[in-house]
XYZ file of C-alpha atoms in Angstrom:
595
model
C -41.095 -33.184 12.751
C -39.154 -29.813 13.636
C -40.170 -28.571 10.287
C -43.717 -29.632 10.247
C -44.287 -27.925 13.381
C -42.782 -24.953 11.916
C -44.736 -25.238 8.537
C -47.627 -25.707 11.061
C -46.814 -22.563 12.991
C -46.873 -20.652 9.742
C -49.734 -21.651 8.485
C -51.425 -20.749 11.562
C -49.999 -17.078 11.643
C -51.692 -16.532 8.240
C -54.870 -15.203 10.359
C -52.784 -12.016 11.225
C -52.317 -11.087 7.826
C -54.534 -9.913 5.332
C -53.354 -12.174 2.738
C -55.864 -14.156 3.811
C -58.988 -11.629 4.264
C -59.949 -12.910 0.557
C -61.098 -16.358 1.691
C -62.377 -15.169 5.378
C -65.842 -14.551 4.317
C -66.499 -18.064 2.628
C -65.844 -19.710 5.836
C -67.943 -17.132 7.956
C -70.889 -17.720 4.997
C -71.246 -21.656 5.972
C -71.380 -21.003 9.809
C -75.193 -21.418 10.192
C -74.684 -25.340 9.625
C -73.275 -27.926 11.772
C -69.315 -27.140 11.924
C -68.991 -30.964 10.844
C -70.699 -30.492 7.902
C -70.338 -26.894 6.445
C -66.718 -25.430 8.079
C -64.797 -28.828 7.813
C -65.508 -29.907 5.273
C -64.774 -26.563 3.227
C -61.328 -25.851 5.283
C -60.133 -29.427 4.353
C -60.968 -28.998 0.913
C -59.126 -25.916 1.306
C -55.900 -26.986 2.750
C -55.891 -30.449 0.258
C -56.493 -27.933 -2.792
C -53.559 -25.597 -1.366
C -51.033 -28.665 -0.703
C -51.366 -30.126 -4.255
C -51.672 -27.121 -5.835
C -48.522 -25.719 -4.363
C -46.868 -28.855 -4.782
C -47.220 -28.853 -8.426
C -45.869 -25.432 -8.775
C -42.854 -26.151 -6.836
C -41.666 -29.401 -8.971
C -43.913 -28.903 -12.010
C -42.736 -26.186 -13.295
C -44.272 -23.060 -15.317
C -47.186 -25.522 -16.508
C -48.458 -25.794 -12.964
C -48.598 -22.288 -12.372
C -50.807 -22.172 -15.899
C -52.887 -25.072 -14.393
C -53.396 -23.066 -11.075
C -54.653 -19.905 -13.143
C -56.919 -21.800 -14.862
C -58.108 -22.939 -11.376
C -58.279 -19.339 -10.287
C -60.649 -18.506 -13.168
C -63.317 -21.616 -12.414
C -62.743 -20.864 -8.721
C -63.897 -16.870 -9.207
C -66.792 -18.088 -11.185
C -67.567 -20.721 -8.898
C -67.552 -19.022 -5.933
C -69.317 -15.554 -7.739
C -72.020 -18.020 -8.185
C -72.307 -19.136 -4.431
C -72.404 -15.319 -3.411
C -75.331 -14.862 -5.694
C -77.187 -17.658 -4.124
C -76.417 -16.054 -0.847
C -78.043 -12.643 -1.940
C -80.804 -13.859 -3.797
C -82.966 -17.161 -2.502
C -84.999 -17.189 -6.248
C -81.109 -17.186 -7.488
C -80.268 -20.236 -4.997
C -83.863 -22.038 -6.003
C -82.691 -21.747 -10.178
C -79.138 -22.523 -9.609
C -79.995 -25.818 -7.208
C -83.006 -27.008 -9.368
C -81.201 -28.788 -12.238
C -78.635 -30.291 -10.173
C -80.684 -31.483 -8.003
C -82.713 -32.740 -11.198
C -78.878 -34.576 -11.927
C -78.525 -36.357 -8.776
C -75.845 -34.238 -7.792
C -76.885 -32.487 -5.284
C -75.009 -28.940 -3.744
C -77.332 -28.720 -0.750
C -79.199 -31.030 1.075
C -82.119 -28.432 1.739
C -83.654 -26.961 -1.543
C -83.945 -23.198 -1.335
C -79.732 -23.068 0.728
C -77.300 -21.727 -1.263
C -75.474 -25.812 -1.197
C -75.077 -26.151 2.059
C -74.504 -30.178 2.416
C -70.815 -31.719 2.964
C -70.385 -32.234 -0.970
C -71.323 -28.451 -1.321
C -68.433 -27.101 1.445
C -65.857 -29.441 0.431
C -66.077 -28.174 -3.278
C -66.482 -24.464 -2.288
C -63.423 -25.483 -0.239
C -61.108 -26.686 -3.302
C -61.855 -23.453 -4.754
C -60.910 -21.573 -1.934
C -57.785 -23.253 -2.323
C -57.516 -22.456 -5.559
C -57.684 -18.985 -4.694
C -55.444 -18.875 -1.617
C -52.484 -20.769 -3.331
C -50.464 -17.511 -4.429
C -50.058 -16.210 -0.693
C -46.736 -16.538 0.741
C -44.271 -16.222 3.776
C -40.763 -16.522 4.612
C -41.663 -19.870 6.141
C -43.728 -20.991 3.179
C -40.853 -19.773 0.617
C -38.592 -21.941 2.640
C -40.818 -24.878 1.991
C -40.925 -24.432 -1.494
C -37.301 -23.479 -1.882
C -36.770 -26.915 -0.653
C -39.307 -28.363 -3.137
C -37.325 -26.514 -5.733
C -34.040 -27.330 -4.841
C -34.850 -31.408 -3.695
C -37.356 -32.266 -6.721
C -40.757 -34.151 -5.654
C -40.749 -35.739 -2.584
C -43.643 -37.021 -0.294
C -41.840 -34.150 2.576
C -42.766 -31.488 0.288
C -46.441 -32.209 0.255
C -46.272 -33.142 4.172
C -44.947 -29.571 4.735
C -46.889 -28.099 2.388
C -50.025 -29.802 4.212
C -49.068 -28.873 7.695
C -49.015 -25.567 6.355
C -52.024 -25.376 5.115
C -53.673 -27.527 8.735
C -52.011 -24.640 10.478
C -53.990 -22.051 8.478
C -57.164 -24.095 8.590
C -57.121 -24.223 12.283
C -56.873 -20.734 12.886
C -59.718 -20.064 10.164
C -61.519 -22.892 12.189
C -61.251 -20.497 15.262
C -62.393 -17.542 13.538
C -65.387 -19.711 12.174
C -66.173 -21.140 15.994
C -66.012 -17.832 17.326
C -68.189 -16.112 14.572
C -71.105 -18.736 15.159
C -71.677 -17.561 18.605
C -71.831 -14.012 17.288
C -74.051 -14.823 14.613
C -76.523 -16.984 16.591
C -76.401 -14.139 18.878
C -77.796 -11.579 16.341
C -79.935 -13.587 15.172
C -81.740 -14.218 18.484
C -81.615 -10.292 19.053
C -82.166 -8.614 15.977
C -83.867 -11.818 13.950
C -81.484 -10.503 11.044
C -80.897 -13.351 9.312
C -81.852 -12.892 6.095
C -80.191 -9.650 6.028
C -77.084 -11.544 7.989
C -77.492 -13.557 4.833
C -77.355 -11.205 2.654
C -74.598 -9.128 4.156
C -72.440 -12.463 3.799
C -72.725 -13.069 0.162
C -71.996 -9.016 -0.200
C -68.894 -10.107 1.504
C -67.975 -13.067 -0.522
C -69.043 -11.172 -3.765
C -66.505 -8.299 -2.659
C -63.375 -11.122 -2.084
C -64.224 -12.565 -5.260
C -63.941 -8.822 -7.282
C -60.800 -8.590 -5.315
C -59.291 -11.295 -6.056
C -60.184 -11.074 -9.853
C -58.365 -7.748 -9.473
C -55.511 -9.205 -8.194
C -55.731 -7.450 -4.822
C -54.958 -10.818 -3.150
C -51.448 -10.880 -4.633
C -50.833 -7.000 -4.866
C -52.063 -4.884 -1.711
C -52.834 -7.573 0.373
C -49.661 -9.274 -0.284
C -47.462 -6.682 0.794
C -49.511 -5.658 3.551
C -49.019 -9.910 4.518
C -45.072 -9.341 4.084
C -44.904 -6.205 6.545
C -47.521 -7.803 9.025
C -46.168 -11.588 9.905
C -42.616 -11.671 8.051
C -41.031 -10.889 11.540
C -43.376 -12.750 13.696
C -42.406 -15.994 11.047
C -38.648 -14.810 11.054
C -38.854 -15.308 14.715
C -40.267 -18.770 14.477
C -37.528 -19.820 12.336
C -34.844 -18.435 14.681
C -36.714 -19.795 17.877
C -36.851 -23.610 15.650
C -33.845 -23.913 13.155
C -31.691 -20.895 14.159
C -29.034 -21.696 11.617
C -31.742 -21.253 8.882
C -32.258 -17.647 10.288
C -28.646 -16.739 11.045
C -27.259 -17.671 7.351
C -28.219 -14.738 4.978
C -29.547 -11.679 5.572
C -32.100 -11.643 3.261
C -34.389 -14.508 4.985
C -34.560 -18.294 4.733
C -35.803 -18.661 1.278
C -33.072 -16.086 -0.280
C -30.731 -16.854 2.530
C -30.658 -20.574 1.141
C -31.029 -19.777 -2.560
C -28.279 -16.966 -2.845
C -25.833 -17.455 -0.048
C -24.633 -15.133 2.733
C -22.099 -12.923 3.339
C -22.835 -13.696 6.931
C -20.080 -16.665 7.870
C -21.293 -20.011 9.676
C -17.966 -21.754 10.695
C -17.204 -24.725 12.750
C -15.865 -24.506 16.657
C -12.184 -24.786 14.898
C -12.330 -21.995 12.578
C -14.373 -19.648 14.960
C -11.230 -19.392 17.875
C -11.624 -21.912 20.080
C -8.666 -22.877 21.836
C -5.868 -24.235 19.519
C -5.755 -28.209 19.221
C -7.683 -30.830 16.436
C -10.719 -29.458 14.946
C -13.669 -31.511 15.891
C -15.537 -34.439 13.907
C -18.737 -33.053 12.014
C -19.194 -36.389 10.121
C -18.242 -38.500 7.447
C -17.777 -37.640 3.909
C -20.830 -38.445 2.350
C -21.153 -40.378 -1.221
C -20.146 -38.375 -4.017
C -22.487 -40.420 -6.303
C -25.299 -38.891 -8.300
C -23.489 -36.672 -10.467
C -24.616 -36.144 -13.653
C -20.808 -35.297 -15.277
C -17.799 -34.611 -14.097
C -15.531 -32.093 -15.539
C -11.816 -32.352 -15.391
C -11.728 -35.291 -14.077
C -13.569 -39.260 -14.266
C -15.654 -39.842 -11.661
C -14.543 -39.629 -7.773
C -15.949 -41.973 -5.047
C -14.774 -41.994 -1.212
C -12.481 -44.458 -1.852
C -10.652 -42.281 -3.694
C -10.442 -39.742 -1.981
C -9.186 -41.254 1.149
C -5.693 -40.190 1.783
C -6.199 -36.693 0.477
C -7.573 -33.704 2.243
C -10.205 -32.778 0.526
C -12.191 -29.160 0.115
C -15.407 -29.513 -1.054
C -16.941 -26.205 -2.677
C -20.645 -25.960 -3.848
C -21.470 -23.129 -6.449
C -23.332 -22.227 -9.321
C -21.680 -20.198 -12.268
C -23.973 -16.842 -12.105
C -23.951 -17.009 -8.185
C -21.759 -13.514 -7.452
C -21.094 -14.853 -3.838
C -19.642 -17.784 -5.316
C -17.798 -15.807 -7.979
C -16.037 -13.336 -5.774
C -14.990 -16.684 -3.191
C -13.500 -18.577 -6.367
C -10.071 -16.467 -6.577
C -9.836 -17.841 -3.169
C -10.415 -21.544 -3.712
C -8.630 -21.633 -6.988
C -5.568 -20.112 -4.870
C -5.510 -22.905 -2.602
C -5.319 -25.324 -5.334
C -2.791 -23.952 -6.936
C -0.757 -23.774 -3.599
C -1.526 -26.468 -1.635
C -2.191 -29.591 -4.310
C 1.338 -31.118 -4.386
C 1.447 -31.000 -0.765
C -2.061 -33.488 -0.864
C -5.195 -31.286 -1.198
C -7.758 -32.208 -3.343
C -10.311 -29.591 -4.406
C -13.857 -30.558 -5.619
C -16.441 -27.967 -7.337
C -20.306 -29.506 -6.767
C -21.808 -26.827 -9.138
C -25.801 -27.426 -7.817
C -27.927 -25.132 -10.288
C -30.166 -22.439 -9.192
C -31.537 -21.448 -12.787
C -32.566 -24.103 -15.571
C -29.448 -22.760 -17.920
C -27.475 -23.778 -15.221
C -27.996 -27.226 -15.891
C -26.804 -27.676 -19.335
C -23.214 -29.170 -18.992
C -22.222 -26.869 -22.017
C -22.845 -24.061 -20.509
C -21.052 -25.102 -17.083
C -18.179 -26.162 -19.666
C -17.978 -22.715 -20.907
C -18.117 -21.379 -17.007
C -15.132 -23.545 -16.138
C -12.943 -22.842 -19.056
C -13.434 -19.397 -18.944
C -12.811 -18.709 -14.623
C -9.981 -20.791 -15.132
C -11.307 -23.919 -12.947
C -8.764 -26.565 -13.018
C -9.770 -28.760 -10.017
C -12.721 -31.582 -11.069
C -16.137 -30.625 -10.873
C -19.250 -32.556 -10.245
C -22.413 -31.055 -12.271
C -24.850 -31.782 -9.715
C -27.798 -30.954 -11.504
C -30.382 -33.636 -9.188
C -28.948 -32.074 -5.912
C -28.100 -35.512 -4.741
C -24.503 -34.468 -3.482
C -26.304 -31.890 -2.549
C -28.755 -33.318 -0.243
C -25.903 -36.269 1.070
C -24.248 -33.258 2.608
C -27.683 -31.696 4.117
C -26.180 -28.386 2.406
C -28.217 -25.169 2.294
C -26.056 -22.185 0.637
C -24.025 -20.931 -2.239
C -21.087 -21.240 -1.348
C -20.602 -23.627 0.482
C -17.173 -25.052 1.667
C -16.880 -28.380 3.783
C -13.284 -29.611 4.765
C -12.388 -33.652 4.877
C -9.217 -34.414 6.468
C -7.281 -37.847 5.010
C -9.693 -40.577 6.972
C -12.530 -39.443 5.314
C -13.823 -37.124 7.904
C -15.924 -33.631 7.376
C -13.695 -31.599 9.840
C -15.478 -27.537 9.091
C -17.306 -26.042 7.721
C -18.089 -22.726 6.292
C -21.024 -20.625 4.335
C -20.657 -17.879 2.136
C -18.061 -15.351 1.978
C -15.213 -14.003 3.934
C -13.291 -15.645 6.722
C -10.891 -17.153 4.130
C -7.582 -16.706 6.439
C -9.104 -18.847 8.901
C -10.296 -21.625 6.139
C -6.384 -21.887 4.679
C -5.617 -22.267 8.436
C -7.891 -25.447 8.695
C -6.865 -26.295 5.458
C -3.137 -26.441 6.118
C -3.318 -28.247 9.517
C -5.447 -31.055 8.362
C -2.439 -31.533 5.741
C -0.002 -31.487 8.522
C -2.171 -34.042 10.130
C -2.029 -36.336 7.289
C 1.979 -36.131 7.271
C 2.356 -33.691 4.970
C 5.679 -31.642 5.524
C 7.441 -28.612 4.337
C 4.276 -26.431 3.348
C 4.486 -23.694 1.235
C 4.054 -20.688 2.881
C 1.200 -18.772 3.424
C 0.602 -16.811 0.608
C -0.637 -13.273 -0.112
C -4.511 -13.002 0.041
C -5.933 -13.570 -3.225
C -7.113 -10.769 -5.409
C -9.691 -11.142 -7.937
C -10.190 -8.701 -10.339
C -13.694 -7.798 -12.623
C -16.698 -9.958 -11.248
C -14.564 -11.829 -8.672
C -13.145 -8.413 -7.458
C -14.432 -8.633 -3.253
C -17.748 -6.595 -2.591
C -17.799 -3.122 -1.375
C -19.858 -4.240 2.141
C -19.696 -0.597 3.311
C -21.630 0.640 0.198
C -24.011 -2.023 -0.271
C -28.217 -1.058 0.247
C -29.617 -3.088 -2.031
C -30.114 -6.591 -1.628
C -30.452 -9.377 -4.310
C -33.652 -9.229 -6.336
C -35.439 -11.847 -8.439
C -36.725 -10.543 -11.619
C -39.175 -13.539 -11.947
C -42.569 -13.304 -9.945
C -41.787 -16.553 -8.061
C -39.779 -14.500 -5.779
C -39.846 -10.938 -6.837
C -39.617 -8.095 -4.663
C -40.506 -4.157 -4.669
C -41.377 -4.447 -8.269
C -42.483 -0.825 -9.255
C -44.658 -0.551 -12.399
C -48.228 0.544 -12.097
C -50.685 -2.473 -12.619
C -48.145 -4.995 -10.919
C -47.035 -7.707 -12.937
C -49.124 -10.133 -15.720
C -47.891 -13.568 -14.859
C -46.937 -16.296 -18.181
C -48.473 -13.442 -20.952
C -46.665 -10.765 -22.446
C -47.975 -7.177 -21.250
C -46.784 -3.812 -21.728
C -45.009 -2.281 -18.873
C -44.222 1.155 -18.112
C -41.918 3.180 -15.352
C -43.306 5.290 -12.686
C -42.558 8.921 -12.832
C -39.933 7.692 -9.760
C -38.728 4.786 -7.953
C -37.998 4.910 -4.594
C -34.584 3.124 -2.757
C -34.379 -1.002 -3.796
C -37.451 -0.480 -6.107
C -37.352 -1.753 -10.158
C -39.641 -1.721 -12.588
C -39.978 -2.619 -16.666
C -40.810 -0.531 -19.591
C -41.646 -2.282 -22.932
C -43.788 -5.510 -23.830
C -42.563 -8.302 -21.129
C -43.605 -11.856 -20.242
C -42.963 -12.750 -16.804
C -42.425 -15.985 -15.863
C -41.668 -17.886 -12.249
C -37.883 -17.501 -12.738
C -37.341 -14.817 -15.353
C -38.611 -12.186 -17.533
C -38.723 -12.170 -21.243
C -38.864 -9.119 -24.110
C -41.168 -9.865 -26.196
C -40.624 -6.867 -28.479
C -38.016 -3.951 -28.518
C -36.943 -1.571 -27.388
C -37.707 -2.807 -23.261
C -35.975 -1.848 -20.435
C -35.488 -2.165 -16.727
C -35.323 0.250 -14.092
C -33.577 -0.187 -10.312
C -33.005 2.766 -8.137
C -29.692 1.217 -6.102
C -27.195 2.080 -3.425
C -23.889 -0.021 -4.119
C -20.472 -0.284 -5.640
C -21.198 -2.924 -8.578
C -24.288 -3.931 -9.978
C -24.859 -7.313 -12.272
C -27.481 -8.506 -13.961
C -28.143 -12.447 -14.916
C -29.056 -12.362 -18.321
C -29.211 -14.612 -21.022
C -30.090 -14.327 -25.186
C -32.864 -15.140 -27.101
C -34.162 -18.475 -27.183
C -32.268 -18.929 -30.537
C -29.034 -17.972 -29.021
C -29.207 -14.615 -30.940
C -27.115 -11.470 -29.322
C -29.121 -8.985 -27.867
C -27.755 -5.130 -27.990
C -28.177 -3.069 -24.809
C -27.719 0.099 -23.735
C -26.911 1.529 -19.838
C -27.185 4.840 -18.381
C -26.162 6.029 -15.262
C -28.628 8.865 -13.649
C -29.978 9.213 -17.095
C -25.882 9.388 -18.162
C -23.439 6.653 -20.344
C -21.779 5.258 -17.199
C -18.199 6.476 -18.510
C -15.584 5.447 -16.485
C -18.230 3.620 -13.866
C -19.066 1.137 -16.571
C -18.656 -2.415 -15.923
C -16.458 -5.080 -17.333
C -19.619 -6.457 -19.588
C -20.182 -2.459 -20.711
C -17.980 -0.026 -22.448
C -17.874 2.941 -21.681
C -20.388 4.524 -23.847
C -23.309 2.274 -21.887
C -23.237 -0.446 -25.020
C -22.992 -4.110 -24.729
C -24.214 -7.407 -25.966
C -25.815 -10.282 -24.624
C -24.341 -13.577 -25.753
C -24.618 -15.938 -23.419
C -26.649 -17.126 -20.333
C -24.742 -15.631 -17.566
C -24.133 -13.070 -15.089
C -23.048 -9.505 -16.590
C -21.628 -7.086 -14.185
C -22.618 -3.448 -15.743
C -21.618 -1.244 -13.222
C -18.041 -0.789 -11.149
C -18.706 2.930 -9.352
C -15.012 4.418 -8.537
C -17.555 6.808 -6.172
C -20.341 4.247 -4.685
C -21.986 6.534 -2.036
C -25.251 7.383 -2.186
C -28.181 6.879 -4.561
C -28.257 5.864 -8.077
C -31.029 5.140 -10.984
C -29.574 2.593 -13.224
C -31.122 1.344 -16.768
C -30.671 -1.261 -19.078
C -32.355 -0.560 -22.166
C -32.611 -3.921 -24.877
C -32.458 -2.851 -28.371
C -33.532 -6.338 -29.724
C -36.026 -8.511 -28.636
C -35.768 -12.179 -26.851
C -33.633 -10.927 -24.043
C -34.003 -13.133 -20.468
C -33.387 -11.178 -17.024
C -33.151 -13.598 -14.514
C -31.658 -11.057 -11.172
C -29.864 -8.673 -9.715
C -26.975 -8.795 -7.343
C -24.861 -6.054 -5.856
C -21.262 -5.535 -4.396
């Protein structure tokens, strides 16, 4: 319910922005008729169109989002149609006649541009159509979900309320603009030029829309209009949703945090037992388990257990492994039991080969349960990479803690839930660990850039004149200069939801960057064929600030489906232009990360 009200909430804040200017004047065009039969039946069209739509592009997959352009296109056409029947009443007379003639009738008054309930509730679908792309923080946080859980009759719920929340406003704006319309017409008997004026209107959202204003201009001017007034929803409802990253729910939740979240124990309260949380939910659901047959609670019971979730190209999770992997090593005669859940964030992360290679190359010992349906995931209500939860020896979740850092206090809770279970003669603590390359701790004090999605599902600042061409290859170009956290591609691309694709070579990407390391998730053409690559450095090889996937001379090679880190600054202050050039084709750039 908390999250309904929220999706709600979010919907309804969509009036501020001008995301949704595009679809404004095809509810004011059906306010001369009865609300009942013109404005409701259009906005629930509208917000039924939006929920499945969305829906199918969260847990469908890249052949939704082709379904939903398709729907764009008959929408456009639709709804150019309807704005010429507006402007012109011949136009309206020849458009109705023959489907009249059919039986299907678009208006229940020949001469009206369709103005009966079948007439609204269709122009509504294809309003939905069109308004589908638009999207929040608290939106993205619904569809993260949908990502992350699979289908589920919540998702569509959520997605619904959204939508309701959006229609209501938009119901407001139509209540309020009969008034003003009925009062023109009385004083200036301007309704056929009222008329008029309205299908002018709905002609001009359609031509922006085909131009892809409604997910360019408008969009950004959406993101710097209602992001903070939706931020503050979501720290007013759920503030543990807001207080985890620092990049917003949906990245917050997708990426994990630097920002800690620990239980009462670990956060200095007074010394004594750390409090229950919970029991140990089912470890069931797995699809493999590596180094190790398959663990249930019964088990497990006796041991203290540390249960880590990560994903093998998450760099938050990379530079906290040294960490886990030291406690392990230290503490697993003595009765700890350590358990990877490695929940996927990209596709390649669920093919158990390539989380065999992950293990076997960070030197993963412990078992680890490929969790590839999120079921673990979900038993545990978990929401971050990384994630550590800490069971004592009854089966008990006794702390808790997201992201990085804090990892003193975490060997402390660790080492008195073994005393707790009898366990005597600890070792000692250690040193902290160190890791080295990709698992080497961030810089904190240098980082300005934040993580940033290559594919247009969640992409950010993207830089290249024309936007992006979504699912069809398109040839991209710099701009003559990219301002602080901006990117952009050069070469023939085809982006896709999660991930962009060369389609020819040489291609390249662009980020201007403020930060000690930079990676890059990248993986290989579809074939599995190496792709060559070259990085510069402020238009320079990157020398001795080349990364442990570079050499020094900029040159690399893609081989596998993982993350690359391609530049280790000794001097990270300030500014920097970095850029990957590909010198084959097939290459897939998933994101960026800093440290």
């Amino acid at each position: 319910m908390t999250l309904a009200v929220l999706a709600f909430l979010g919907g309804a804040l969509t009036i501020l922005s001008p995301c949704i200017l595009p679809v404004v004047p095809f509810v004011l065009a059906r306010t001369e008729q009865p609300f009942a039969r013109s404005t409701l039946p259009l906005l629930t069209g509208m917000a039924a169109t939006f929920a499945a739509i969305s829906t199918l592009a969260a847990v469908g997959g890249a052949w939704a989002v082709h379904v939903n352009n398709y729907g764009r296109i008959a929408a456009l056409v639709l709804l150019a149609v309807f704005a010429l029947a507006l402007l012109s009443r011949g136009f309206a007379d020849r458009v109705t006649r023959p489907i009249v003639a059919l039986g299907a009738r678009l208006s229940e008054q020949r001469g009206e541009a369709g103005t009966g309930v079948t007439s609204s509730f269709v122009l509504g679908v294809a309003t939905g159509f069109l308004w589908a792309p638009c999207a929040g923080p608290i939106l993205g946080l619904i569809l993260t979900g949908a990502a992350l859980k699979g289908p589920s009759t919540q998702t569509t719920v959520l997605l619904l309320a959204y939508a309701l929340g959006a229609a209501a406003s938009l119901s407001v704006v139509a209540a309020a603009s009969t008034r003003v319309i009925a009062a023109l017409k009385r004083t200036f008997a301007a309704g056929e030029w009222l008329r008029r004026a309205l299908g002018a209107l709905v002609m001009l959202a359609v031509a922006s829309i085909a131009l892809g204003w409604d997910t360019g201009i408008l969009t950004r001017l959406s993101a710097a209009g209602t992001n903070g007034l939706e931020q503050g929803l979501i720290a007013r409802i759920d503030p543990r949703a807001d207080g985890a990253g620092t990049q917003g729910p949906m990245q917050g939740a997708m990426t994990g945090s630097m920002t800690a979240t620990m239980s009462g124990a670990m956060t200095g309260r007074p010394a004594g037992e750390p409090p229950v949380e919970g029991e140990l939910p089912a470890l069931a659901g797995a699809v493999a388990w590596l180094n190790s047959p398959p663990l249930t609670r019964a088990a497990l019971r006796g041991k203290v257990v540390l249960i880590d979730f990560w994903t093998y190209s998450c760099i938050n999770c990379l530079r906290a492994l040294p960490y886990v992997k030291s406690w392990w090593e230290r503490y697993r005669a003595a009765g700890l039991l350590v358990v990877g859940v490695h929940a996927p964030e990209f596709p390649f992360e669920k093919e158990p080969g390539n989380v065999t290679r992950a293990v076997h190359d960070l030197g993963i010992t412990y078992p680890v349960a490929l969790d590839n349906n999120y079921a673990i995931w979900q038993a545990f209500g978990n929401e971050y990479w990384p994630a550590h939860y800490f069971i004592d020896a009854q089966g008990r979740i006794r702390g808790h803690h997201f992201g990085e850092g804090d990892y003193a206090d975490s060997e402390r809770l660790i080492r008195q839930l073994l005393m707790e279970a009898g366990a005597a003669n600890l070792p000692g603590n250690g040193a902290p660990a160190q890791g080295s390359g990709i698992e080497a701790a961030a810089d904190l004090s240098a980082v300005g850039s934040p993580e940033t999605y290559v594919g247009y599902e969640r992409a950010e600042n993207f830089a290249s004149p024309g936007g992006e061409r979504h699912d069809q290859p398109y040839g991209y170009r710099t701009p003559a200069a990219l301002d602080l956290n901006q990117w952009a591609l050069a070469g023939n691309w085809r982006v896709e939801p999660q991930r962009a694709v060369a389609t020819t070579a040489p291609a390249a990407i662009e980020f201007r960057f403020r930060a000690r390391d930079l990676h890059l998730v990248l993986g290989p053409a579809a074939a599995g064929q190496p792709v060559r690559f070259r990085v510069t450095l402020d238009g320079r090889a990157p020398g001795a600030d080349h990364g442990v996937d570079v050499q020094a001379n900029g040159t690399g090679r893609v081989t596998g489906q993982r993350l690359y880190q391609l530049l280790r600054q000794a001097d990270p202050r300030g500014e920097h232009t970095f850029r990957i050039e590909f010198l084959d084709p097939g290459v897939q750039a998933y994101s960026f990360t800093f440290g």
